């Protein structure tokens, strides 16, 4: 199994060819070259089709990741190197998460909270396609606050079983950090359906992020106050390179955040010739200065055989 990473910018000859084309177009028409270039760009429907083809290229997926909050580590555990923590959170402080999904409607998400090199809390939720469930448990040992341990220190004690909301049985949004721009847990759908089902979705143009040309798709929510934007990378099956939610310009409120969250992929990966998938990135709440939560994929496999119960 060969793992390919990519952060490459377009080859120099591509830039040269593009510059020559631009000069010829301007000389011939006297009008801005980008107008002719934009006419050749993919439409929103074509982009959604590419995303759907990506999603249909696998029947199941298992993805695991570690995430840290650099600021908290630096404040609470100054002796810990945040970069080393991101390589293995189980030895320091952070979260380890795993997400499993199958195309018959089932998924499972597990999140493990580590502090001072010990597992403290575990949160799990999921559905077999029919019955949703949500649970939280705590390891029986003193945590970093020095709480008294109860029971066998090698066992988990269930501290909460949540009854799912009938209207939103998958209320727990699995889209935290590593999968935030791809998977939408509240409705249990992938990004292709998230965009396709929103009639308010529009293709507003094309922009570059870190040298990668991206289609910018925006969704204006019903209130007209909030907007969600995706920067979809054409070099990687139009997977999101960035997702941002924010107040529509002109509706800002004093004393309240104008940007609610920003999810960014710094690098994609590919196993052999399989589907593209993010490798590492960051997730920032509100107007906070990046990097916020940093995440790194540690496990990725497609088309495993999962039991249906």
PDB file of C-alpha atoms in Angstrom:
ATOM      1  CA  UNK A   1       0.000   0.000   0.000  1.00  0.00           C
ATOM      2  CA  UNK A   2       1.545   3.278  -1.082  1.00  0.00           C
ATOM      3  CA  UNK A   3       0.646   6.587   0.506  1.00  0.00           C
ATOM      4  CA  UNK A   4       0.934   9.734  -1.589  1.00  0.00           C
ATOM      5  CA  UNK A   5       0.954  13.227  -0.112  1.00  0.00           C
ATOM      6  CA  UNK A   6       0.591  16.398  -2.107  1.00  0.00           C
ATOM      7  CA  UNK A   7       1.080  20.063  -1.463  1.00  0.00           C
ATOM      8  CA  UNK A   8       2.571  20.727  -4.870  1.00  0.00           C
ATOM      9  CA  UNK A   9       1.963  23.920  -6.769  1.00  0.00           C
ATOM     10  CA  UNK A  10       1.302  23.774 -10.531  1.00  0.00           C
ATOM     11  CA  UNK A  11       4.407  23.057 -12.624  1.00  0.00           C
ATOM     12  CA  UNK A  12       6.358  26.046 -14.002  1.00  0.00           C
ATOM     13  CA  UNK A  13       5.510  25.188 -17.610  1.00  0.00           C
ATOM     14  CA  UNK A  14       1.819  25.407 -16.699  1.00  0.00           C
ATOM     15  CA  UNK A  15       2.292  28.985 -15.511  1.00  0.00           C
ATOM     16  CA  UNK A  16       4.246  29.849 -18.682  1.00  0.00           C
ATOM     17  CA  UNK A  17       1.569  28.416 -20.945  1.00  0.00           C
ATOM     18  CA  UNK A  18      -1.100  30.249 -19.011  1.00  0.00           C
ATOM     19  CA  UNK A  19       0.780  33.568 -19.320  1.00  0.00           C
ATOM     20  CA  UNK A  20       1.198  33.121 -23.092  1.00  0.00           C
ATOM     21  CA  UNK A  21      -2.519  32.376 -23.438  1.00  0.00           C
ATOM     22  CA  UNK A  22      -3.366  35.473 -21.425  1.00  0.00           C
ATOM     23  CA  UNK A  23      -1.227  37.724 -23.669  1.00  0.00           C
ATOM     24  CA  UNK A  24      -2.795  36.291 -26.829  1.00  0.00           C
ATOM     25  CA  UNK A  25      -6.314  36.751 -25.524  1.00  0.00           C
ATOM     26  CA  UNK A  26      -5.761  40.330 -24.461  1.00  0.00           C
ATOM     27  CA  UNK A  27      -4.058  41.193 -27.761  1.00  0.00           C
ATOM     28  CA  UNK A  28      -6.869  39.646 -29.777  1.00  0.00           C
ATOM     29  CA  UNK A  29      -9.873  41.048 -27.945  1.00  0.00           C
ATOM     30  CA  UNK A  30      -8.685  43.955 -25.860  1.00  0.00           C
ATOM     31  CA  UNK A  31     -10.784  42.590 -22.985  1.00  0.00           C
ATOM     32  CA  UNK A  32      -9.641  41.012 -19.681  1.00  0.00           C
ATOM     33  CA  UNK A  33      -8.402  37.454 -20.236  1.00  0.00           C
ATOM     34  CA  UNK A  34     -10.087  36.104 -17.122  1.00  0.00           C
ATOM     35  CA  UNK A  35     -13.510  36.466 -18.785  1.00  0.00           C
ATOM     36  CA  UNK A  36     -12.577  33.909 -21.435  1.00  0.00           C
ATOM     37  CA  UNK A  37     -10.876  31.719 -18.839  1.00  0.00           C
ATOM     38  CA  UNK A  38     -13.852  31.718 -16.479  1.00  0.00           C
ATOM     39  CA  UNK A  39     -16.120  30.587 -19.331  1.00  0.00           C
ATOM     40  CA  UNK A  40     -14.229  27.283 -19.366  1.00  0.00           C
ATOM     41  CA  UNK A  41     -14.500  26.695 -15.626  1.00  0.00           C
ATOM     42  CA  UNK A  42     -16.796  23.896 -14.378  1.00  0.00           C
ATOM     43  CA  UNK A  43     -20.369  24.681 -13.429  1.00  0.00           C
ATOM     44  CA  UNK A  44     -21.815  24.048  -9.981  1.00  0.00           C
ATOM     45  CA  UNK A  45     -23.611  20.939 -11.267  1.00  0.00           C
ATOM     46  CA  UNK A  46     -20.364  19.554 -12.670  1.00  0.00           C
ATOM     47  CA  UNK A  47     -18.586  20.190  -9.382  1.00  0.00           C
ATOM     48  CA  UNK A  48     -21.324  18.411  -7.428  1.00  0.00           C
ATOM     49  CA  UNK A  49     -21.076  15.475  -9.851  1.00  0.00           C
ATOM     50  CA  UNK A  50     -17.332  15.228  -9.189  1.00  0.00           C
ATOM     51  CA  UNK A  51     -17.953  15.275  -5.441  1.00  0.00           C
ATOM     52  CA  UNK A  52     -20.640  12.629  -5.799  1.00  0.00           C
ATOM     53  CA  UNK A  53     -18.312  10.432  -7.857  1.00  0.00           C
ATOM     54  CA  UNK A  54     -15.721  10.773  -5.077  1.00  0.00           C
ATOM     55  CA  UNK A  55     -18.236   9.764  -2.428  1.00  0.00           C
ATOM     56  CA  UNK A  56     -19.521   6.815  -4.472  1.00  0.00           C
ATOM     57  CA  UNK A  57     -15.981   5.530  -5.003  1.00  0.00           C
ATOM     58  CA  UNK A  58     -16.131   3.805  -1.589  1.00  0.00           C
ATOM     59  CA  UNK A  59     -18.794   1.789   0.207  1.00  0.00           C
ATOM     60  CA  UNK A  60     -17.250   2.116   3.663  1.00  0.00           C
ATOM     61  CA  UNK A  61     -14.616   4.288   5.275  1.00  0.00           C
ATOM     62  CA  UNK A  62     -12.651   4.191   8.512  1.00  0.00           C
ATOM     63  CA  UNK A  63     -10.755   7.341   9.451  1.00  0.00           C
ATOM     64  CA  UNK A  64      -8.921   8.122  12.672  1.00  0.00           C
ATOM     65  CA  UNK A  65      -7.222  11.320  13.746  1.00  0.00           C
ATOM     66  CA  UNK A  66      -5.475  13.057  16.625  1.00  0.00           C
ATOM     67  CA  UNK A  67      -6.189  16.670  17.481  1.00  0.00           C
ATOM     68  CA  UNK A  68      -4.699  19.138  19.897  1.00  0.00           C
ATOM     69  CA  UNK A  69      -5.392  22.643  21.104  1.00  0.00           C
ATOM     70  CA  UNK A  70      -1.956  24.219  21.073  1.00  0.00           C
ATOM     71  CA  UNK A  71      -2.894  27.166  23.306  1.00  0.00           C
ATOM     72  CA  UNK A  72      -4.254  24.922  26.092  1.00  0.00           C
ATOM     73  CA  UNK A  73      -1.156  22.721  26.032  1.00  0.00           C
ATOM     74  CA  UNK A  74       1.145  25.722  26.257  1.00  0.00           C
ATOM     75  CA  UNK A  75      -0.835  27.187  29.154  1.00  0.00           C
ATOM     76  CA  UNK A  76      -1.470  24.028  31.189  1.00  0.00           C
ATOM     77  CA  UNK A  77       1.493  21.813  30.269  1.00  0.00           C
ATOM     78  CA  UNK A  78       4.397  24.061  29.207  1.00  0.00           C
ATOM     79  CA  UNK A  79       6.793  21.100  29.345  1.00  0.00           C
ATOM     80  CA  UNK A  80       4.907  19.349  26.511  1.00  0.00           C
ATOM     81  CA  UNK A  81       5.948  20.092  22.931  1.00  0.00           C
ATOM     82  CA  UNK A  82       2.676  20.633  20.998  1.00  0.00           C
ATOM     83  CA  UNK A  83       4.240  19.279  17.789  1.00  0.00           C
ATOM     84  CA  UNK A  84       5.144  16.039  19.565  1.00  0.00           C
ATOM     85  CA  UNK A  85       1.682  15.916  21.127  1.00  0.00           C
ATOM     86  CA  UNK A  86       0.106  16.011  17.685  1.00  0.00           C
ATOM     87  CA  UNK A  87       2.177  12.987  16.668  1.00  0.00           C
ATOM     88  CA  UNK A  88       0.699  10.918  19.521  1.00  0.00           C
ATOM     89  CA  UNK A  89      -1.855  12.544  21.837  1.00  0.00           C
ATOM     90  CA  UNK A  90      -2.147   9.407  23.986  1.00  0.00           C
ATOM     91  CA  UNK A  91       1.203  10.299  25.556  1.00  0.00           C
ATOM     92  CA  UNK A  92       0.277  13.862  26.428  1.00  0.00           C
ATOM     93  CA  UNK A  93      -2.891  15.918  25.968  1.00  0.00           C
ATOM     94  CA  UNK A  94      -5.490  16.026  23.224  1.00  0.00           C
ATOM     95  CA  UNK A  95      -8.240  14.020  21.546  1.00  0.00           C
ATOM     96  CA  UNK A  96      -8.082  10.800  19.547  1.00  0.00           C
ATOM     97  CA  UNK A  97     -11.068  10.146  17.334  1.00  0.00           C
ATOM     98  CA  UNK A  98     -12.308   7.479  14.951  1.00  0.00           C
ATOM     99  CA  UNK A  99     -15.158   7.604  12.458  1.00  0.00           C
ATOM    100  CA  UNK A 100     -16.669   4.636  10.607  1.00  0.00           C
ATOM    101  CA  UNK A 101     -19.292   4.989   7.874  1.00  0.00           C
ATOM    102  CA  UNK A 102     -21.108   2.529   5.610  1.00  0.00           C
ATOM    103  CA  UNK A 103     -23.268   3.347   2.599  1.00  0.00           C
ATOM    104  CA  UNK A 104     -26.341   1.569   3.993  1.00  0.00           C
ATOM    105  CA  UNK A 105     -26.787   4.420   6.488  1.00  0.00           C
ATOM    106  CA  UNK A 106     -24.715   3.262   9.444  1.00  0.00           C
ATOM    107  CA  UNK A 107     -21.929   5.161  11.164  1.00  0.00           C
ATOM    108  CA  UNK A 108     -20.048   5.259  14.450  1.00  0.00           C
ATOM    109  CA  UNK A 109     -17.930   7.961  16.000  1.00  0.00           C
ATOM    110  CA  UNK A 110     -15.720   7.586  19.058  1.00  0.00           C
ATOM    111  CA  UNK A 111     -13.780  10.353  20.770  1.00  0.00           C
ATOM    112  CA  UNK A 112     -11.178   9.740  23.469  1.00  0.00           C
ATOM    113  CA  UNK A 113     -10.003  12.570  25.708  1.00  0.00           C
ATOM    114  CA  UNK A 114      -6.393  12.401  26.951  1.00  0.00           C
ATOM    115  CA  UNK A 115      -4.884  14.482  29.745  1.00  0.00           C
ATOM    116  CA  UNK A 116      -1.392  14.126  31.248  1.00  0.00           C
ATOM    117  CA  UNK A 117      -0.955  10.973  29.177  1.00  0.00           C
ATOM    118  CA  UNK A 118      -4.100   9.239  30.491  1.00  0.00           C
ATOM    119  CA  UNK A 119      -7.408   8.493  28.826  1.00  0.00           C
ATOM    120  CA  UNK A 120     -10.127  10.308  30.773  1.00  0.00           C
ATOM    121  CA  UNK A 121     -13.381  10.450  28.869  1.00  0.00           C
ATOM    122  CA  UNK A 122     -14.859   8.580  25.935  1.00  0.00           C
ATOM    123  CA  UNK A 123     -17.815   9.733  23.887  1.00  0.00           C
ATOM    124  CA  UNK A 124     -19.519   7.499  21.342  1.00  0.00           C
ATOM    125  CA  UNK A 125     -22.485   7.897  19.054  1.00  0.00           C
ATOM    126  CA  UNK A 126     -23.814   6.262  15.945  1.00  0.00           C
ATOM    127  CA  UNK A 127     -26.586   4.356  14.234  1.00  0.00           C
ATOM    128  CA  UNK A 128     -27.013   1.040  12.489  1.00  0.00           C
ATOM    129  CA  UNK A 129     -29.184   2.807   9.942  1.00  0.00           C
ATOM    130  CA  UNK A 130     -32.303   2.382  12.087  1.00  0.00           C
ATOM    131  CA  UNK A 131     -31.562   2.999  15.785  1.00  0.00           C
ATOM    132  CA  UNK A 132     -29.385   5.935  16.851  1.00  0.00           C
ATOM    133  CA  UNK A 133     -27.479   5.922  20.131  1.00  0.00           C
ATOM    134  CA  UNK A 134     -25.248   8.277  22.123  1.00  0.00           C
ATOM    135  CA  UNK A 135     -23.179   7.512  25.248  1.00  0.00           C
ATOM    136  CA  UNK A 136     -20.437   9.008  27.388  1.00  0.00           C
ATOM    137  CA  UNK A 137     -18.173   7.204  29.837  1.00  0.00           C
ATOM    138  CA  UNK A 138     -15.322   8.070  32.214  1.00  0.00           C
ATOM    139  CA  UNK A 139     -12.211   6.075  33.034  1.00  0.00           C
ATOM    140  CA  UNK A 140     -12.012   5.085  36.701  1.00  0.00           C
ATOM    141  CA  UNK A 141      -8.842   6.877  37.671  1.00  0.00           C
ATOM    142  CA  UNK A 142      -8.070  10.343  39.048  1.00  0.00           C
ATOM    143  CA  UNK A 143      -8.053  12.891  36.249  1.00  0.00           C
ATOM    144  CA  UNK A 144      -5.839  15.959  36.026  1.00  0.00           C
ATOM    145  CA  UNK A 145      -8.074  17.767  38.540  1.00  0.00           C
ATOM    146  CA  UNK A 146      -7.395  15.091  41.150  1.00  0.00           C
ATOM    147  CA  UNK A 147     -10.907  13.692  41.458  1.00  0.00           C
ATOM    148  CA  UNK A 148     -11.182  10.526  43.518  1.00  0.00           C
ATOM    149  CA  UNK A 149     -11.260   7.351  41.469  1.00  0.00           C
ATOM    150  CA  UNK A 150     -14.146   4.922  41.757  1.00  0.00           C
ATOM    151  CA  UNK A 151     -14.081   1.280  40.870  1.00  0.00           C
ATOM    152  CA  UNK A 152     -11.532  -0.607  38.860  1.00  0.00           C
ATOM    153  CA  UNK A 153      -9.037   1.900  37.382  1.00  0.00           C
ATOM    154  CA  UNK A 154      -8.717  -0.216  34.261  1.00  0.00           C
ATOM    155  CA  UNK A 155     -12.431  -0.039  33.410  1.00  0.00           C
ATOM    156  CA  UNK A 156     -14.819   2.513  31.986  1.00  0.00           C
ATOM    157  CA  UNK A 157     -17.822   3.694  33.987  1.00  0.00           C
ATOM    158  CA  UNK A 158     -20.836   4.923  32.023  1.00  0.00           C
ATOM    159  CA  UNK A 159     -21.793   8.379  33.210  1.00  0.00           C
ATOM    160  CA  UNK A 160     -24.349   9.376  30.608  1.00  0.00           C
ATOM    161  CA  UNK A 161     -26.699   7.751  28.134  1.00  0.00           C
ATOM    162  CA  UNK A 162     -28.423  10.321  25.952  1.00  0.00           C
ATOM    163  CA  UNK A 163     -31.911   9.786  24.566  1.00  0.00           C
ATOM    164  CA  UNK A 164     -31.770  10.973  20.957  1.00  0.00           C
ATOM    165  CA  UNK A 165     -33.906  13.928  19.881  1.00  0.00           C
ATOM    166  CA  UNK A 166     -36.766  12.510  17.736  1.00  0.00           C
ATOM    167  CA  UNK A 167     -36.445  15.389  15.268  1.00  0.00           C
ATOM    168  CA  UNK A 168     -32.651  15.153  14.983  1.00  0.00           C
ATOM    169  CA  UNK A 169     -31.688  11.639  16.087  1.00  0.00           C
ATOM    170  CA  UNK A 170     -28.120  12.233  14.952  1.00  0.00           C
ATOM    171  CA  UNK A 171     -27.816  15.521  16.839  1.00  0.00           C
ATOM    172  CA  UNK A 172     -24.183  14.936  17.757  1.00  0.00           C
ATOM    173  CA  UNK A 173     -22.245  16.551  14.931  1.00  0.00           C
ATOM    174  CA  UNK A 174     -19.408  14.221  14.004  1.00  0.00           C
ATOM    175  CA  UNK A 175     -18.071  16.918  11.701  1.00  0.00           C
ATOM    176  CA  UNK A 176     -15.688  18.205  14.373  1.00  0.00           C
ATOM    177  CA  UNK A 177     -12.168  18.980  13.197  1.00  0.00           C
ATOM    178  CA  UNK A 178     -10.840  16.489  10.664  1.00  0.00           C
ATOM    179  CA  UNK A 179     -14.146  15.788   8.891  1.00  0.00           C
ATOM    180  CA  UNK A 180     -15.821  19.163   9.396  1.00  0.00           C
ATOM    181  CA  UNK A 181     -15.883  20.149   5.729  1.00  0.00           C
ATOM    182  CA  UNK A 182     -16.776  16.670   4.460  1.00  0.00           C
ATOM    183  CA  UNK A 183     -19.327  15.075   6.778  1.00  0.00           C
ATOM    184  CA  UNK A 184     -22.410  16.697   8.319  1.00  0.00           C
ATOM    185  CA  UNK A 185     -23.439  14.582  11.273  1.00  0.00           C
ATOM    186  CA  UNK A 186     -26.717  16.280  12.124  1.00  0.00           C
ATOM    187  CA  UNK A 187     -28.208  15.099   8.839  1.00  0.00           C
ATOM    188  CA  UNK A 188     -25.725  12.247   8.307  1.00  0.00           C
ATOM    189  CA  UNK A 189     -24.758  13.315   4.794  1.00  0.00           C
ATOM    190  CA  UNK A 190     -21.531  14.024   2.906  1.00  0.00           C
ATOM    191  CA  UNK A 191     -20.549  17.328   1.330  1.00  0.00           C
ATOM    192  CA  UNK A 192     -21.938  16.440  -2.125  1.00  0.00           C
ATOM    193  CA  UNK A 193     -25.455  16.078  -0.720  1.00  0.00           C
ATOM    194  CA  UNK A 194     -25.021  19.026   1.621  1.00  0.00           C
ATOM    195  CA  UNK A 195     -24.437  21.307  -1.371  1.00  0.00           C
ATOM    196  CA  UNK A 196     -26.865  19.592  -3.761  1.00  0.00           C
ATOM    197  CA  UNK A 197     -29.799  19.774  -1.322  1.00  0.00           C
ATOM    198  CA  UNK A 198     -29.404  23.511  -0.741  1.00  0.00           C
ATOM    199  CA  UNK A 199     -31.197  25.494  -3.439  1.00  0.00           C
ATOM    200  CA  UNK A 200     -29.433  28.610  -2.137  1.00  0.00           C
ATOM    201  CA  UNK A 201     -26.013  27.201  -3.096  1.00  0.00           C
ATOM    202  CA  UNK A 202     -24.237  29.333  -5.702  1.00  0.00           C
ATOM    203  CA  UNK A 203     -20.878  29.211  -7.460  1.00  0.00           C
ATOM    204  CA  UNK A 204     -19.494  32.674  -6.762  1.00  0.00           C
ATOM    205  CA  UNK A 205     -16.152  32.348  -8.564  1.00  0.00           C
ATOM    206  CA  UNK A 206     -12.645  30.900  -8.305  1.00  0.00           C
ATOM    207  CA  UNK A 207      -9.833  31.778  -5.912  1.00  0.00           C
ATOM    208  CA  UNK A 208      -6.416  30.437  -4.975  1.00  0.00           C
ATOM    209  CA  UNK A 209      -5.546  29.097  -1.528  1.00  0.00           C
ATOM    210  CA  UNK A 210      -1.867  28.344  -0.955  1.00  0.00           C
ATOM    211  CA  UNK A 211      -1.337  28.132  -4.713  1.00  0.00           C
ATOM    212  CA  UNK A 212      -4.309  25.802  -5.335  1.00  0.00           C
ATOM    213  CA  UNK A 213      -7.153  27.021  -7.538  1.00  0.00           C
ATOM    214  CA  UNK A 214     -10.492  26.489  -5.824  1.00  0.00           C
ATOM    215  CA  UNK A 215     -14.125  26.923  -6.786  1.00  0.00           C
ATOM    216  CA  UNK A 216     -15.933  29.071  -4.207  1.00  0.00           C
ATOM    217  CA  UNK A 217     -19.429  27.824  -3.386  1.00  0.00           C
ATOM    218  CA  UNK A 218     -21.595  29.837  -0.999  1.00  0.00           C
ATOM    219  CA  UNK A 219     -24.829  28.920   0.765  1.00  0.00           C
ATOM    220  CA  UNK A 220     -26.998  31.719   2.168  1.00  0.00           C
ATOM    221  CA  UNK A 221     -29.157  30.431   5.006  1.00  0.00           C
ATOM    222  CA  UNK A 222     -32.871  31.262   5.238  1.00  0.00           C
ATOM    223  CA  UNK A 223     -32.440  34.038   7.776  1.00  0.00           C
ATOM    224  CA  UNK A 224     -30.301  35.939   5.288  1.00  0.00           C
ATOM    225  CA  UNK A 225     -27.903  36.724   8.117  1.00  0.00           C
ATOM    226  CA  UNK A 226     -25.555  33.748   7.985  1.00  0.00           C
ATOM    227  CA  UNK A 227     -23.570  32.315   5.110  1.00  0.00           C
ATOM    228  CA  UNK A 228     -21.447  29.221   4.610  1.00  0.00           C
ATOM    229  CA  UNK A 229     -18.643  29.111   2.045  1.00  0.00           C
ATOM    230  CA  UNK A 230     -16.592  26.243   0.607  1.00  0.00           C
ATOM    231  CA  UNK A 231     -13.322  26.511  -1.300  1.00  0.00           C
ATOM    232  CA  UNK A 232     -13.336  23.323  -3.412  1.00  0.00           C
ATOM    233  CA  UNK A 233      -9.969  22.132  -4.745  1.00  0.00           C
ATOM    234  CA  UNK A 234     -10.142  21.031  -8.381  1.00  0.00           C
ATOM    235  CA  UNK A 235      -6.815  19.189  -8.077  1.00  0.00           C
ATOM    236  CA  UNK A 236      -8.301  16.877  -5.429  1.00  0.00           C
ATOM    237  CA  UNK A 237     -11.749  15.893  -6.766  1.00  0.00           C
ATOM    238  CA  UNK A 238     -13.116  19.273  -5.631  1.00  0.00           C
ATOM    239  CA  UNK A 239     -12.868  18.257  -1.994  1.00  0.00           C
ATOM    240  CA  UNK A 240     -13.089  21.257   0.326  1.00  0.00           C
ATOM    241  CA  UNK A 241      -9.776  22.911   1.119  1.00  0.00           C
ATOM    242  CA  UNK A 242     -11.582  25.378   3.356  1.00  0.00           C
ATOM    243  CA  UNK A 243     -15.018  25.747   4.893  1.00  0.00           C
ATOM    244  CA  UNK A 244     -16.101  28.923   6.663  1.00  0.00           C
ATOM    245  CA  UNK A 245     -19.324  30.061   8.343  1.00  0.00           C
ATOM    246  CA  UNK A 246     -19.851  33.750   9.058  1.00  0.00           C
ATOM    247  CA  UNK A 247     -22.264  36.656   9.238  1.00  0.00           C
ATOM    248  CA  UNK A 248     -23.243  38.154   5.902  1.00  0.00           C
ATOM    249  CA  UNK A 249     -21.394  41.463   5.419  1.00  0.00           C
ATOM    250  CA  UNK A 250     -23.623  44.292   6.624  1.00  0.00           C
ATOM    251  CA  UNK A 251     -25.305  42.203   9.340  1.00  0.00           C
ATOM    252  CA  UNK A 252     -22.439  42.261  11.840  1.00  0.00           C
ATOM    253  CA  UNK A 253     -23.233  42.798  15.520  1.00  0.00           C
ATOM    254  CA  UNK A 254     -21.019  44.709  17.907  1.00  0.00           C
ATOM    255  CA  UNK A 255     -19.494  42.511  20.582  1.00  0.00           C
ATOM    256  CA  UNK A 256     -20.365  39.275  18.757  1.00  0.00           C
ATOM    257  CA  UNK A 257     -18.154  37.172  16.474  1.00  0.00           C
ATOM    258  CA  UNK A 258     -18.581  37.706  12.747  1.00  0.00           C
ATOM    259  CA  UNK A 259     -16.783  34.490  11.780  1.00  0.00           C
ATOM    260  CA  UNK A 260     -18.122  31.410  13.573  1.00  0.00           C
ATOM    261  CA  UNK A 261     -15.711  28.751  12.358  1.00  0.00           C
ATOM    262  CA  UNK A 262     -13.019  28.113   9.765  1.00  0.00           C
ATOM    263  CA  UNK A 263     -11.876  24.618   8.740  1.00  0.00           C
ATOM    264  CA  UNK A 264      -8.769  24.390   6.566  1.00  0.00           C
ATOM    265  CA  UNK A 265      -6.909  21.488   4.946  1.00  0.00           C
ATOM    266  CA  UNK A 266      -3.156  22.005   4.670  1.00  0.00           C
ATOM    267  CA  UNK A 267      -2.380  18.735   2.903  1.00  0.00           C
ATOM    268  CA  UNK A 268      -4.258  15.932   1.138  1.00  0.00           C
ATOM    269  CA  UNK A 269      -3.326  12.258   0.859  1.00  0.00           C
ATOM    270  CA  UNK A 270      -4.084   9.340  -1.400  1.00  0.00           C
ATOM    271  CA  UNK A 271      -3.591   5.628  -0.818  1.00  0.00           C
ATOM    272  CA  UNK A 272      -2.383   4.013  -4.043  1.00  0.00           C
ATOM    273  CA  UNK A 273      -4.893   5.222  -6.670  1.00  0.00           C
ATOM    274  CA  UNK A 274      -7.796   5.460  -4.240  1.00  0.00           C
ATOM    275  CA  UNK A 275      -9.898   8.476  -3.282  1.00  0.00           C
ATOM    276  CA  UNK A 276      -8.292  11.684  -2.096  1.00  0.00           C
ATOM    277  CA  UNK A 277      -8.730  12.567   1.572  1.00  0.00           C
ATOM    278  CA  UNK A 278      -7.361  15.267   3.891  1.00  0.00           C
ATOM    279  CA  UNK A 279      -4.166  14.492   5.795  1.00  0.00           C
ATOM    280  CA  UNK A 280      -3.761  17.428   8.180  1.00  0.00           C
ATOM    281  CA  UNK A 281      -5.267  20.812   8.889  1.00  0.00           C
ATOM    282  CA  UNK A 282      -6.815  23.092  11.493  1.00  0.00           C
ATOM    283  CA  UNK A 283     -10.195  24.126  12.855  1.00  0.00           C
ATOM    284  CA  UNK A 284     -10.733  27.581  14.363  1.00  0.00           C
ATOM    285  CA  UNK A 285     -13.781  28.796  16.278  1.00  0.00           C
ATOM    286  CA  UNK A 286     -15.088  32.365  15.910  1.00  0.00           C
ATOM    287  CA  UNK A 287     -12.574  35.114  15.147  1.00  0.00           C
ATOM    288  CA  UNK A 288      -9.774  33.366  17.022  1.00  0.00           C
ATOM    289  CA  UNK A 289      -6.308  33.572  15.523  1.00  0.00           C
ATOM    290  CA  UNK A 290      -5.263  30.244  13.899  1.00  0.00           C
ATOM    291  CA  UNK A 291      -4.291  27.489  14.331  1.00  0.00           C
ATOM    292  CA  UNK A 292      -6.956  26.723  16.981  1.00  0.00           C
ATOM    293  CA  UNK A 293      -7.514  22.961  16.923  1.00  0.00           C
ATOM    294  CA  UNK A 294      -4.901  21.161  14.831  1.00  0.00           C
ATOM    295  CA  UNK A 295      -5.669  17.708  13.490  1.00  0.00           C
ATOM    296  CA  UNK A 296      -3.732  14.962  11.715  1.00  0.00           C
ATOM    297  CA  UNK A 297      -5.150  11.817  10.119  1.00  0.00           C
ATOM    298  CA  UNK A 298      -3.524   8.726  11.625  1.00  0.00           C
ATOM    299  CA  UNK A 299      -5.699   5.999  10.112  1.00  0.00           C
ATOM    300  CA  UNK A 300      -7.488   5.758   6.775  1.00  0.00           C
ATOM    301  CA  UNK A 301      -8.988   2.806   4.956  1.00  0.00           C
ATOM    302  CA  UNK A 302     -11.737   2.334   2.377  1.00  0.00           C
ATOM    303  CA  UNK A 303     -14.103  -0.534   1.623  1.00  0.00           C
ATOM    304  CA  UNK A 304     -13.536  -2.613   4.733  1.00  0.00           C
ATOM    305  CA  UNK A 305     -16.169  -5.224   5.480  1.00  0.00           C
ATOM    306  CA  UNK A 306     -18.332  -3.925   8.349  1.00  0.00           C
ATOM    307  CA  UNK A 307     -21.041  -5.959  10.091  1.00  0.00           C
ATOM    308  CA  UNK A 308     -24.572  -4.636   9.690  1.00  0.00           C
ATOM    309  CA  UNK A 309     -25.418  -4.864  13.383  1.00  0.00           C
TER     310      UNK A 309
END
